[in-house]
CSV table of C-alpha atoms in Angstrom, one decimal:
chain,number,residue,atom,x,y,z
Q,1,MET,CA,-19.8,-39.7,-5.7
Q,2,GLN,CA,-19.9,-37.4,-2.7
Q,3,LEU,CA,-17.4,-39.5,-0.9
Q,4,ILE,CA,-15.0,-39.7,-3.8
Q,5,LYS,CA,-15.0,-35.9,-4.1
Q,6,ALA,CA,-14.4,-35.4,-0.4
Q,7,SER,CA,-11.4,-37.7,-0.4
Q,8,GLN,CA,-9.9,-36.1,-3.4
Q,9,MET,CA,-10.2,-32.8,-1.7
Q,10,ASP,CA,-8.7,-34.2,1.5
Q,11,LEU,CA,-5.8,-35.6,-0.5
Q,12,GLU,CA,-5.3,-32.3,-2.3
Q,13,ALA,CA,-5.3,-30.3,0.9
Q,14,MET,CA,-2.9,-32.8,2.5
Q,15,VAL,CA,-0.5,-32.5,-0.5
Q,16,ARG,CA,-0.7,-28.7,-0.4
Q,17,LYS,CA,0.0,-28.6,3.3
Q,18,ILE,CA,3.1,-30.8,2.9
Q,19,VAL,CA,4.4,-28.7,0.0
Q,20,GLU,CA,3.8,-25.5,1.9
Q,21,GLU,CA,5.6,-26.8,5.0
Q,22,LYS,CA,8.5,-27.8,2.9
Q,23,ILE,CA,8.9,-24.5,1.0
Q,24,THR,CA,11.4,-23.2,3.5
Q,25,GLY,CA,13.2,-26.5,3.7
Q,26,GLU,CA,15.8,-28.0,1.4
Q,27,SER,CA,14.0,-31.0,0.1
Q,28,PRO,CA,15.1,-31.1,-3.5
Q,29,GLU,CA,12.0,-33.0,-4.8
Q,30,LEU,CA,9.8,-30.1,-3.6
Q,31,LYS,CA,12.0,-27.3,-4.8
Q,32,ILE,CA,10.1,-26.7,-8.0
Q,33,ASN,CA,6.7,-26.6,-6.4
Q,34,GLY,CA,7.9,-24.6,-3.5
Q,35,GLY,CA,9.6,-22.2,-5.9
Q,36,LEU,CA,6.3,-21.7,-7.8
Q,37,LEU,CA,4.6,-20.4,-4.7
Q,38,MET,CA,7.3,-17.9,-4.0
Q,39,ILE,CA,7.4,-15.3,-6.8
Q,40,PRO,CA,9.3,-12.1,-7.3
Q,41,VAL,CA,7.9,-8.6,-7.2
Q,42,GLY,CA,8.1,-6.2,-10.1
Q,43,VAL,CA,7.4,-2.6,-9.1
Q,44,SER,CA,5.9,-0.1,-11.7
Q,45,ASN,CA,6.0,3.7,-11.4
Q,46,ARG,CA,3.4,5.7,-13.4
Q,47,HIS,CA,4.1,5.1,-17.1
Q,48,VAL,CA,2.7,5.5,-20.6
Q,49,HIS,CA,2.2,3.0,-23.5
Q,50,LEU,CA,1.8,4.8,-26.8
Q,51,CYS,CA,0.2,3.8,-30.1
Q,52,ARG,CA,1.8,4.6,-33.4
Q,53,LYS,CA,-0.5,7.5,-34.1
Q,54,ASP,CA,0.1,9.2,-30.8
Q,55,MET,CA,3.9,8.5,-31.1
Q,56,ASP,CA,3.9,10.3,-34.5
Q,57,ILE,CA,2.1,13.3,-33.0
Q,58,LEU,CA,4.2,13.5,-29.8
Q,59,PHE,CA,7.7,12.6,-31.1
Q,60,GLY,CA,7.4,13.1,-34.9
Q,61,GLU,CA,6.4,10.9,-37.9
Q,62,GLY,CA,7.9,7.4,-37.7
Q,63,TYR,CA,9.8,8.1,-34.5
Q,64,GLU,CA,11.2,4.9,-32.7
Q,65,MET,CA,11.7,4.8,-29.0
Q,66,GLN,CA,15.2,4.2,-27.7
Q,67,PRO,CA,15.2,1.3,-25.3
Q,68,MET,CA,16.9,2.2,-21.9
Q,69,LYS,CA,16.4,-0.9,-19.8
Q,70,GLU,CA,14.9,-4.4,-20.4
Q,71,LEU,CA,11.9,-5.3,-18.3
Q,72,SER,CA,11.5,-8.7,-16.7
Q,73,GLN,CA,9.0,-9.8,-19.4
Q,74,LYS,CA,10.7,-10.7,-22.6
Q,75,GLY,CA,10.7,-8.1,-25.3
Q,76,PHE,CA,9.5,-5.3,-23.1
Q,77,TYR,CA,11.6,-2.3,-22.1
Q,78,SER,CA,11.5,1.2,-20.5
Q,79,ALA,CA,12.4,3.8,-23.1
Q,80,LYS,CA,14.8,6.8,-22.8
Q,81,GLU,CA,11.8,9.0,-23.8
Q,82,THR,CA,9.5,10.6,-21.3
Q,83,VAL,CA,6.4,12.8,-21.6
Q,84,VAL,CA,4.5,15.3,-19.5
Q,85,VAL,CA,0.9,14.3,-18.4
Q,86,ALA,CA,-1.5,17.1,-17.5
Q,87,GLY,CA,-5.0,17.3,-16.1
Q,88,PRO,CA,-7.2,20.3,-15.1
Q,89,LYS,CA,-5.4,20.8,-11.8
Q,90,GLY,CA,-1.7,20.2,-12.6
Q,91,ALA,CA,0.9,18.2,-14.5
Q,92,ILE,CA,3.6,15.6,-13.9
Q,93,PRO,CA,6.8,15.7,-15.9
Q,94,GLY,CA,9.2,12.9,-16.7
Q,95,VAL,CA,6.6,10.1,-17.1
Q,96,ARG,CA,8.4,7.2,-18.7
Q,97,LEU,CA,7.4,5.5,-22.0
Q,98,LEU,CA,7.4,1.7,-22.0
Q,99,GLY,CA,7.9,-0.2,-25.2
Q,100,PRO,CA,7.1,-1.8,-27.6
Q,101,MET,CA,4.3,0.4,-28.9
Q,102,ARG,CA,0.7,-0.8,-28.4
Q,103,GLU,CA,-2.4,-0.8,-30.5
Q,104,HIS,CA,-4.0,1.7,-28.1
Q,105,THR,CA,-2.4,4.3,-25.9
Q,106,GLN,CA,-2.7,3.5,-22.2
Q,107,VAL,CA,-1.6,5.7,-19.2
Q,108,GLU,CA,-1.1,4.0,-15.8
Q,109,LEU,CA,-1.1,6.5,-13.0
Q,110,LEU,CA,-0.6,6.2,-9.2
Q,111,ALA,CA,-3.6,6.7,-6.9
Q,112,SER,CA,-1.9,9.8,-5.4
Q,113,ASP,CA,-1.6,11.4,-8.9
Q,114,LYS,CA,-5.3,12.2,-8.8
Q,115,TRP,CA,-4.5,15.0,-6.4
Q,116,ILE,CA,-1.8,16.5,-8.6
Q,117,LEU,CA,-3.7,16.1,-11.9
Q,118,GLY,CA,-7.3,16.7,-10.7
Q,119,LEU,CA,-8.5,13.4,-12.3
Q,120,ALA,CA,-10.2,10.4,-10.8
Q,121,PRO,CA,-9.1,7.3,-12.8
Q,122,ASP,CA,-10.6,3.9,-12.0
Q,123,ILE,CA,-8.6,0.9,-10.7
Q,124,ARG,CA,-8.9,-1.4,-13.7
Q,125,GLU,CA,-7.2,-4.0,-15.7
Q,126,SER,CA,-4.8,-3.2,-18.5
Q,127,GLY,CA,-6.5,-3.0,-21.8
Q,128,THR,CA,-9.8,-1.7,-20.4
Q,129,LEU,CA,-9.9,1.5,-22.2
Q,130,ALA,CA,-13.5,2.9,-22.2
Q,131,ASP,CA,-14.8,5.8,-20.0
Q,132,SER,CA,-11.5,7.0,-18.6
Q,133,PRO,CA,-10.9,10.6,-17.7
Q,134,LEU,CA,-9.5,13.1,-20.2
Q,135,LEU,CA,-5.7,13.5,-20.0
Q,136,THR,CA,-3.3,15.6,-22.0
Q,137,ILE,CA,0.0,14.1,-23.0
Q,138,VAL,CA,2.7,16.5,-24.0
Q,139,GLY,CA,5.8,15.5,-26.1
Q,140,PRO,CA,8.6,17.4,-27.8
Q,141,LYS,CA,6.7,17.6,-31.1
Q,142,GLY,CA,3.1,17.8,-30.1
Q,143,THR,CA,0.3,17.2,-27.7
Q,144,VAL,CA,-2.4,14.5,-27.5
Q,145,LEU,CA,-5.7,14.8,-25.7
Q,146,ASN,CA,-6.2,11.2,-24.6
Q,147,ASN,CA,-9.8,10.0,-24.0
Q,148,SER,CA,-9.3,6.4,-23.2
Q,149,GLY,CA,-7.1,4.0,-21.2
Q,150,VAL,CA,-6.2,6.3,-18.3
Q,151,MET,CA,-6.2,4.1,-15.2
Q,152,ILE,CA,-4.7,3.0,-12.0
Q,153,ALA,CA,-3.6,-0.6,-12.6
Q,154,TRP,CA,-5.3,-3.5,-11.0
Q,155,ARG,CA,-2.7,-5.6,-9.2
Q,156,HIS,CA,-1.8,-8.7,-11.2
Q,157,ILE,CA,0.5,-11.6,-11.7
Q,158,HIS,CA,2.1,-12.4,-15.0
Q,159,MET,CA,2.3,-16.2,-14.8
Q,160,ASN,CA,4.1,-18.6,-17.0
Q,161,SER,CA,1.4,-21.0,-18.5
Q,162,ALA,CA,3.4,-24.1,-17.7
Q,163,GLU,CA,3.9,-23.1,-14.1
Q,164,ALA,CA,0.2,-22.2,-13.8
Q,165,ARG,CA,-0.8,-25.7,-14.9
Q,166,LEU,CA,1.3,-27.2,-12.1
Q,167,LEU,CA,-0.4,-24.9,-9.6
Q,168,GLY,CA,-3.9,-25.5,-11.0
Q,169,VAL,CA,-4.4,-21.8,-11.8
Q,170,ASN,CA,-6.3,-20.6,-14.8
Q,171,ASP,CA,-6.1,-17.3,-16.8
Q,172,GLY,CA,-8.2,-14.7,-15.1
Q,173,ASN,CA,-8.2,-16.4,-11.7
Q,174,TYR,CA,-7.8,-14.2,-8.6
Q,175,VAL,CA,-5.4,-15.2,-5.9
Q,176,LYS,CA,-4.1,-13.8,-2.6
Q,177,VAL,CA,-0.4,-12.9,-2.2
Q,178,GLN,CA,1.4,-12.5,1.1
Q,179,ALA,CA,4.4,-10.2,1.7
Q,180,VAL,CA,6.3,-10.6,5.0
Q,181,GLY,CA,8.3,-8.1,7.1
Q,182,ASN,CA,7.5,-5.0,9.1
Q,183,ARG,CA,4.8,-4.0,6.7
Q,184,ALA,CA,3.4,-7.5,6.2
Q,185,VAL,CA,0.3,-7.6,4.1
Q,186,ILE,CA,-1.9,-10.1,2.2
Q,187,PHE,CA,-3.0,-8.6,-1.1
Q,188,ASP,CA,-6.4,-9.9,-2.1
Q,189,HIS,CA,-8.0,-9.8,-5.6
Q,190,VAL,CA,-4.7,-10.3,-7.4
Q,191,LYS,CA,-5.6,-11.2,-11.0
Q,192,VAL,CA,-3.6,-13.8,-12.8
Q,193,ARG,CA,-2.7,-13.5,-16.5
Q,194,LEU,CA,-1.1,-16.4,-18.2
Q,195,GLY,CA,1.4,-16.4,-21.0
Q,196,ASP,CA,3.6,-19.1,-22.5
Q,197,SER,CA,6.6,-16.8,-22.5
Q,198,PHE,CA,5.8,-14.9,-19.2
Q,199,ASN,CA,8.3,-14.9,-16.4
Q,200,THR,CA,6.1,-15.3,-13.3
Q,201,GLU,CA,6.0,-12.1,-11.4
Q,202,LEU,CA,3.7,-10.0,-9.1
Q,203,HIS,CA,3.2,-6.5,-10.6
Q,204,LEU,CA,2.6,-3.8,-8.0
Q,205,ASP,CA,2.7,0.0,-8.4
Q,206,VAL,CA,5.0,2.0,-6.1
Q,207,ASP,CA,2.1,2.8,-3.7
Q,208,GLU,CA,1.5,-0.9,-3.2
Q,209,ALA,CA,5.2,-1.7,-2.9
Q,210,ASN,CA,5.7,1.0,-0.4
Q,211,ALA,CA,2.7,-0.1,1.7
Q,212,ALA,CA,4.1,-3.6,1.8
Q,213,GLY,CA,7.7,-2.7,2.3
Q,214,VAL,CA,8.8,-4.6,-0.8
Q,215,ASP,CA,11.0,-3.8,-3.7
Q,216,ASN,CA,11.9,-5.2,-7.2
Q,217,GLY,CA,12.9,-8.9,-6.9
Q,218,ASP,CA,11.7,-9.4,-3.4
Q,219,LEU,CA,9.9,-12.7,-3.0
Q,220,VAL,CA,6.2,-12.9,-2.0
Q,221,LYS,CA,4.0,-16.0,-1.5
Q,222,ILE,CA,1.0,-17.0,-3.5
Q,223,LEU,CA,-1.8,-18.2,-1.2
Q,224,LEU,CA,-3.9,-20.8,-3.0
L,1,MET,CA,-8.5,-28.2,33.5
L,2,GLN,CA,-7.6,-28.9,29.9
L,3,LEU,CA,-11.2,-29.7,29.2
L,4,ILE,CA,-12.5,-26.6,30.7
L,5,LYS,CA,-10.0,-24.5,28.8
L,6,ALA,CA,-11.0,-26.2,25.5
L,7,SER,CA,-14.7,-25.6,26.1
L,8,GLN,CA,-14.1,-22.0,27.0
L,9,MET,CA,-12.2,-21.5,23.7
L,10,ASP,CA,-14.9,-23.3,21.8
L,11,LEU,CA,-17.5,-21.0,23.3
L,12,GLU,CA,-15.4,-17.9,22.6
L,13,ALA,CA,-14.9,-19.0,19.0
L,14,MET,CA,-18.6,-19.7,18.6
L,15,VAL,CA,-19.6,-16.3,20.0
L,16,ARG,CA,-17.1,-14.6,17.8
L,17,LYS,CA,-18.4,-16.4,14.7
L,18,ILE,CA,-22.0,-15.4,15.5
L,19,VAL,CA,-21.0,-11.7,16.1
L,20,GLU,CA,-19.0,-11.6,12.9
L,21,GLU,CA,-21.9,-13.1,10.9
L,22,LYS,CA,-24.2,-10.5,12.4
L,23,ILE,CA,-22.0,-7.5,11.7
L,24,THR,CA,-23.6,-6.7,8.4
L,25,GLY,CA,-27.1,-7.4,9.7
L,26,GLU,CA,-29.4,-5.2,11.6
L,27,SER,CA,-29.5,-7.1,14.9
L,28,PRO,CA,-29.6,-4.2,17.5
L,29,GLU,CA,-28.2,-6.2,20.4
L,30,LEU,CA,-25.1,-6.9,18.4
L,31,LYS,CA,-24.6,-3.4,17.0
L,32,ILE,CA,-22.1,-2.4,19.7
L,33,ASN,CA,-19.8,-5.4,19.3
L,34,GLY,CA,-20.1,-5.3,15.5
L,35,GLY,CA,-19.3,-1.6,15.6
L,36,LEU,CA,-16.1,-2.3,17.6
L,37,LEU,CA,-14.8,-4.6,14.9
L,38,MET,CA,-15.4,-2.0,12.1
L,39,ILE,CA,-13.2,1.0,12.6
L,40,PRO,CA,-12.6,4.1,10.6
L,41,VAL,CA,-9.3,4.9,8.7
L,42,GLY,CA,-7.3,8.1,9.3
L,43,VAL,CA,-4.8,8.8,6.6
L,44,SER,CA,-1.6,10.7,7.3
L,45,ASN,CA,0.7,12.5,4.9
L,46,ARG,CA,4.3,13.2,5.8
L,47,HIS,CA,4.4,15.5,8.8
L,48,VAL,CA,6.5,17.0,11.5
L,49,HIS,CA,6.0,17.2,15.3
L,50,LEU,CA,8.3,19.9,16.8
L,51,CYS,CA,9.7,20.3,20.3
L,52,ARG,CA,9.8,23.8,21.9
L,53,LYS,CA,13.5,24.3,21.3
L,54,ASP,CA,13.3,23.5,17.5
L,55,MET,CA,10.1,25.6,17.2
L,56,ASP,CA,12.0,28.6,18.7
L,57,ILE,CA,14.9,28.1,16.2
L,58,LEU,CA,12.6,27.5,13.1
L,59,PHE,CA,9.8,30.0,13.8
L,60,GLY,CA,11.2,32.4,16.4
L,61,GLU,CA,11.4,32.5,20.2
L,62,GLY,CA,8.1,31.6,21.9
L,63,TYR,CA,6.3,31.1,18.6
L,64,GLU,CA,2.9,29.3,18.8
L,65,MET,CA,1.4,27.3,16.0
L,66,GLN,CA,-1.9,28.4,14.5
L,67,PRO,CA,-4.3,25.4,14.4
L,68,MET,CA,-5.8,24.9,11.0
L,69,LYS,CA,-7.8,21.7,11.4
L,70,GLU,CA,-8.7,19.4,14.3
L,71,LEU,CA,-7.6,15.8,14.0
L,72,SER,CA,-9.7,12.9,15.0
L,73,GLN,CA,-7.9,12.4,18.3
L,74,LYS,CA,-9.0,15.0,20.9
L,75,GLY,CA,-6.6,18.0,21.3
L,76,PHE,CA,-4.6,17.2,18.2
L,77,TYR,CA,-4.5,19.5,15.1
L,78,SER,CA,-2.7,20.2,11.9
L,79,ALA,CA,-1.2,23.6,11.9
L,80,LYS,CA,-1.2,26.4,9.3
L,81,GLU,CA,2.6,26.3,9.4
L,82,THR,CA,4.8,24.1,7.2
L,83,VAL,CA,8.5,23.5,6.9
L,84,VAL,CA,10.9,22.3,4.2
L,85,VAL,CA,12.7,19.0,5.0
L,86,ALA,CA,16.0,18.3,3.2
L,87,GLY,CA,18.4,15.4,2.8
L,88,PRO,CA,21.6,14.9,0.8
L,89,LYS,CA,19.7,14.3,-2.4
L,90,GLY,CA,16.8,16.7,-2.4
L,91,ALA,CA,14.1,18.6,-0.4
L,92,ILE,CA,10.4,18.5,0.1
L,93,PRO,CA,8.6,21.8,0.7
L,94,GLY,CA,5.2,22.3,2.4
L,95,VAL,CA,5.6,19.6,5.1
L,96,ARG,CA,2.8,20.2,7.6
L,97,LEU,CA,3.4,20.7,11.3
L,98,LEU,CA,1.1,18.8,13.7
L,99,GLY,CA,0.2,20.2,17.2
L,100,PRO,CA,0.5,20.3,20.1
L,101,MET,CA,4.3,20.5,20.5
L,102,ARG,CA,6.1,17.4,21.7
L,103,GLU,CA,9.0,16.8,24.1
L,104,HIS,CA,11.1,15.6,21.1
L,105,THR,CA,10.9,16.5,17.5
L,106,GLN,CA,9.7,13.7,15.2
L,107,VAL,CA,9.5,13.6,11.4
L,108,GLU,CA,7.2,11.0,9.8
L,109,LEU,CA,8.0,10.5,6.1
L,110,LEU,CA,6.6,8.3,3.3
L,111,ALA,CA,8.5,5.4,2.0
L,112,SER,CA,8.8,7.1,-1.4
L,113,ASP,CA,10.4,10.2,0.2
L,114,LYS,CA,13.7,8.3,0.5
L,115,TRP,CA,14.2,8.7,-3.2
L,116,ILE,CA,13.6,12.4,-3.1
L,117,LEU,CA,15.7,13.1,0.1
L,118,GLY,CA,18.4,10.5,-0.2
L,119,LEU,CA,17.7,9.0,3.2
L,120,ALA,CA,16.7,5.6,4.4
L,121,PRO,CA,14.5,5.9,7.5
L,122,ASP,CA,13.3,2.8,9.3
L,123,ILE,CA,9.7,1.7,9.6
L,124,ARG,CA,9.3,2.2,13.4
L,125,GLU,CA,6.9,3.2,16.1
L,126,SER,CA,6.2,6.8,17.1
L,127,GLY,CA,8.5,7.8,19.9
L,128,THR,CA,11.4,5.5,18.9
L,129,LEU,CA,14.0,8.3,18.3
L,130,ALA,CA,17.5,6.8,18.3
L,131,ASP,CA,19.6,6.0,15.3
L,132,SER,CA,17.6,7.8,12.7
L,133,PRO,CA,19.1,9.4,9.5
L,134,LEU,CA,20.2,13.1,9.6
L,135,LEU,CA,17.6,15.4,8.3
L,136,THR,CA,17.6,19.2,7.8
L,137,ILE,CA,14.4,21.1,8.7
L,138,VAL,CA,14.1,24.6,7.3
L,139,GLY,CA,11.7,27.2,8.7
L,140,PRO,CA,11.2,30.9,8.2
L,141,LYS,CA,13.5,32.0,11.0
L,142,GLY,CA,16.2,29.2,11.0
L,143,THR,CA,17.3,25.7,10.3
L,144,VAL,CA,17.6,22.6,12.5
L,145,LEU,CA,19.8,19.6,11.7
L,146,ASN,CA,17.7,16.8,13.3
L,147,ASN,CA,19.5,13.7,14.4
L,148,SER,CA,16.7,11.7,15.9
L,149,GLY,CA,13.1,10.6,15.3
L,150,VAL,CA,13.1,10.6,11.5
L,151,MET,CA,11.0,7.6,10.5
L,152,ILE,CA,8.4,5.9,8.4
L,153,ALA,CA,5.5,5.2,10.8
L,154,TRP,CA,4.6,1.7,11.8
L,155,ARG,CA,0.9,1.2,11.1
L,156,HIS,CA,-1.2,1.3,14.2
L,157,ILE,CA,-4.6,1.6,15.8
L,158,HIS,CA,-5.4,4.2,18.4
L,159,MET,CA,-7.9,2.3,20.4
L,160,ASN,CA,-10.2,3.5,23.2
L,161,SER,CA,-9.3,1.6,26.3
L,162,ALA,CA,-12.9,0.8,27.2
L,163,GLU,CA,-13.5,-0.6,23.7
L,164,ALA,CA,-10.3,-2.6,23.9
L,165,ARG,CA,-11.4,-4.3,27.1
L,166,LEU,CA,-14.6,-5.4,25.3
L,167,LEU,CA,-12.5,-6.9,22.5
L,168,GLY,CA,-9.9,-8.4,24.8
L,169,VAL,CA,-7.1,-6.4,23.2
L,170,ASN,CA,-4.2,-5.1,25.3
L,171,ASP,CA,-1.9,-2.2,24.8
L,172,GLY,CA,0.9,-3.2,22.4
L,173,ASN,CA,-0.9,-6.2,20.9
L,174,TYR,CA,-0.7,-6.7,17.1
L,175,VAL,CA,-3.8,-7.4,15.1
L,176,LYS,CA,-4.7,-7.8,11.4
L,177,VAL,CA,-7.0,-5.3,9.7
L,178,GLN,CA,-9.0,-6.0,6.5
L,179,ALA,CA,-10.0,-3.5,3.9
L,180,VAL,CA,-12.4,-4.5,1.2
L,181,GLY,CA,-12.9,-3.3,-2.4
L,182,ASN,CA,-10.9,-3.5,-5.7
L,183,ARG,CA,-7.7,-3.2,-3.7
L,184,ALA,CA,-8.7,-5.4,-0.8
L,185,VAL,CA,-5.8,-6.2,1.5
L,186,ILE,CA,-5.2,-7.6,5.0
L,187,PHE,CA,-2.7,-5.5,6.9
L,188,ASP,CA,-0.7,-7.6,9.3
L,189,HIS,CA,1.4,-6.4,12.2
L,190,VAL,CA,-0.9,-3.6,13.1
L,191,LYS,CA,0.1,-2.3,16.5
L,192,VAL,CA,-2.6,-1.3,19.0
L,193,ARG,CA,-2.1,1.6,21.3
L,194,LEU,CA,-4.7,2.2,24.0
L,195,GLY,CA,-5.8,5.5,25.5
L,196,ASP,CA,-8.8,6.4,27.7
L,197,SER,CA,-9.6,9.4,25.5
L,198,PHE,CA,-8.7,7.8,22.1
L,199,ASN,CA,-11.2,7.6,19.3
L,200,THR,CA,-10.6,4.2,17.9
L,201,GLU,CA,-9.1,4.6,14.4
L,202,LEU,CA,-6.6,2.8,12.1
L,203,HIS,CA,-3.7,5.2,11.2
L,204,LEU,CA,-2.3,4.6,7.7
L,205,ASP,CA,0.1,6.8,5.7
L,206,VAL,CA,-0.9,7.8,2.2
L,207,ASP,CA,1.1,5.0,0.5
L,208,GLU,CA,-0.8,2.4,2.6
L,209,ALA,CA,-4.2,4.1,2.0
L,210,ASN,CA,-3.5,4.3,-1.7
L,211,ALA,CA,-2.5,0.6,-1.9
L,212,ALA,CA,-5.7,-0.4,-0.1
L,213,GLY,CA,-8.0,2.0,-2.0
L,214,VAL,CA,-9.2,3.6,1.3
L,215,ASP,CA,-9.6,7.1,2.4
L,216,ASN,CA,-10.3,9.1,5.6
L,217,GLY,CA,-13.4,7.7,7.4
L,218,ASP,CA,-13.7,4.5,5.4
L,219,LEU,CA,-14.4,1.5,7.6
L,220,VAL,CA,-12.0,-1.4,7.9
L,221,LYS,CA,-12.4,-4.6,10.0
L,222,ILE,CA,-10.2,-5.8,12.8
L,223,LEU,CA,-9.5,-9.5,12.5
L,224,LEU,CA,-9.1,-10.9,16.0
């Protein structure tokens, strides 16, 4: 049993090595696998997802966001609308709303925003709402004192479920991702989220993208 | 000869492995070597080094900076004085001067500043002055149109020469540096600069520090 396991692992390692060596080549039969390891970057600035209730307070009863630009994930968009976010030390104007609306309001800030706002949000995964610092959101029709879901986003990959199966990656796995160039880095602890309709993409915030010298659409490599 | 080389390398690798394994332990005889691999971070915001001529124009003939805070490298300080830097798209106020004066003016910006200023500086090493974008520096007594030394700093380690000899690192070598935590990263292409009076330290800008979740004085590990 031990021997069988060992030889399976050897085979797997061998195949992986061959695939990796071929990524930069033109071998058509390996193009799909090679392509799966090289994924595009999507860069997020600070932004706000609003729930229906907060939208009503900030923009008026029944208000609907006006989509400005489609995002890479189907059905998601940045809106024309922006809000001001404010903490005990200062405020940041022009913070973009992303659509569609969510069940719970969530504010994703940059690490450097803590100095402007006087808050110390955790680095956490989207949807983790409890115990976040108090943040005031100001809109044209009203103000909300938000007491949940204020965070710095944990870096993550939206991965198409079918592609994930080919790579042997499961929902919630952590992988490393490598960016090349003057500011070459390997990002560790990158969480993978699977979705049948996801376009596979590494989501970084602007601090992370600046530190790695990458921009929207640049290709980075998953290290399995 | 080949055999001797191979066994020397094996020995070196073995010793390195033992040292690395012991870094987190309490073994007193390995404390020095372990300590050399774990180095503190120094975080820089955007800043300006002025030459005498530009100082005279911006602050008045013979003006001397007032030191505000000593930096980790002996003899270096941040000054009380700040300037405004401006490009074709916008300006940034409150940009700190660092002392002492230099032979040539040098402006170190953040990657995100390009969107504010409308400039595209290269990521390059300190002292590489040619072919940089035009930047206006505004002081209380005058304005300078700077045509050299506007850059985003290449990440680097100031390393004490004696420590570098123990590690086998030469001036100009590139090393990898690992930061742990939620935003764990491995920074590649980190240039090492040696100096007899240097306090060994990894210099990152605020974008890089934010992306890695590290702050002044946090320890990171050199991967040799």
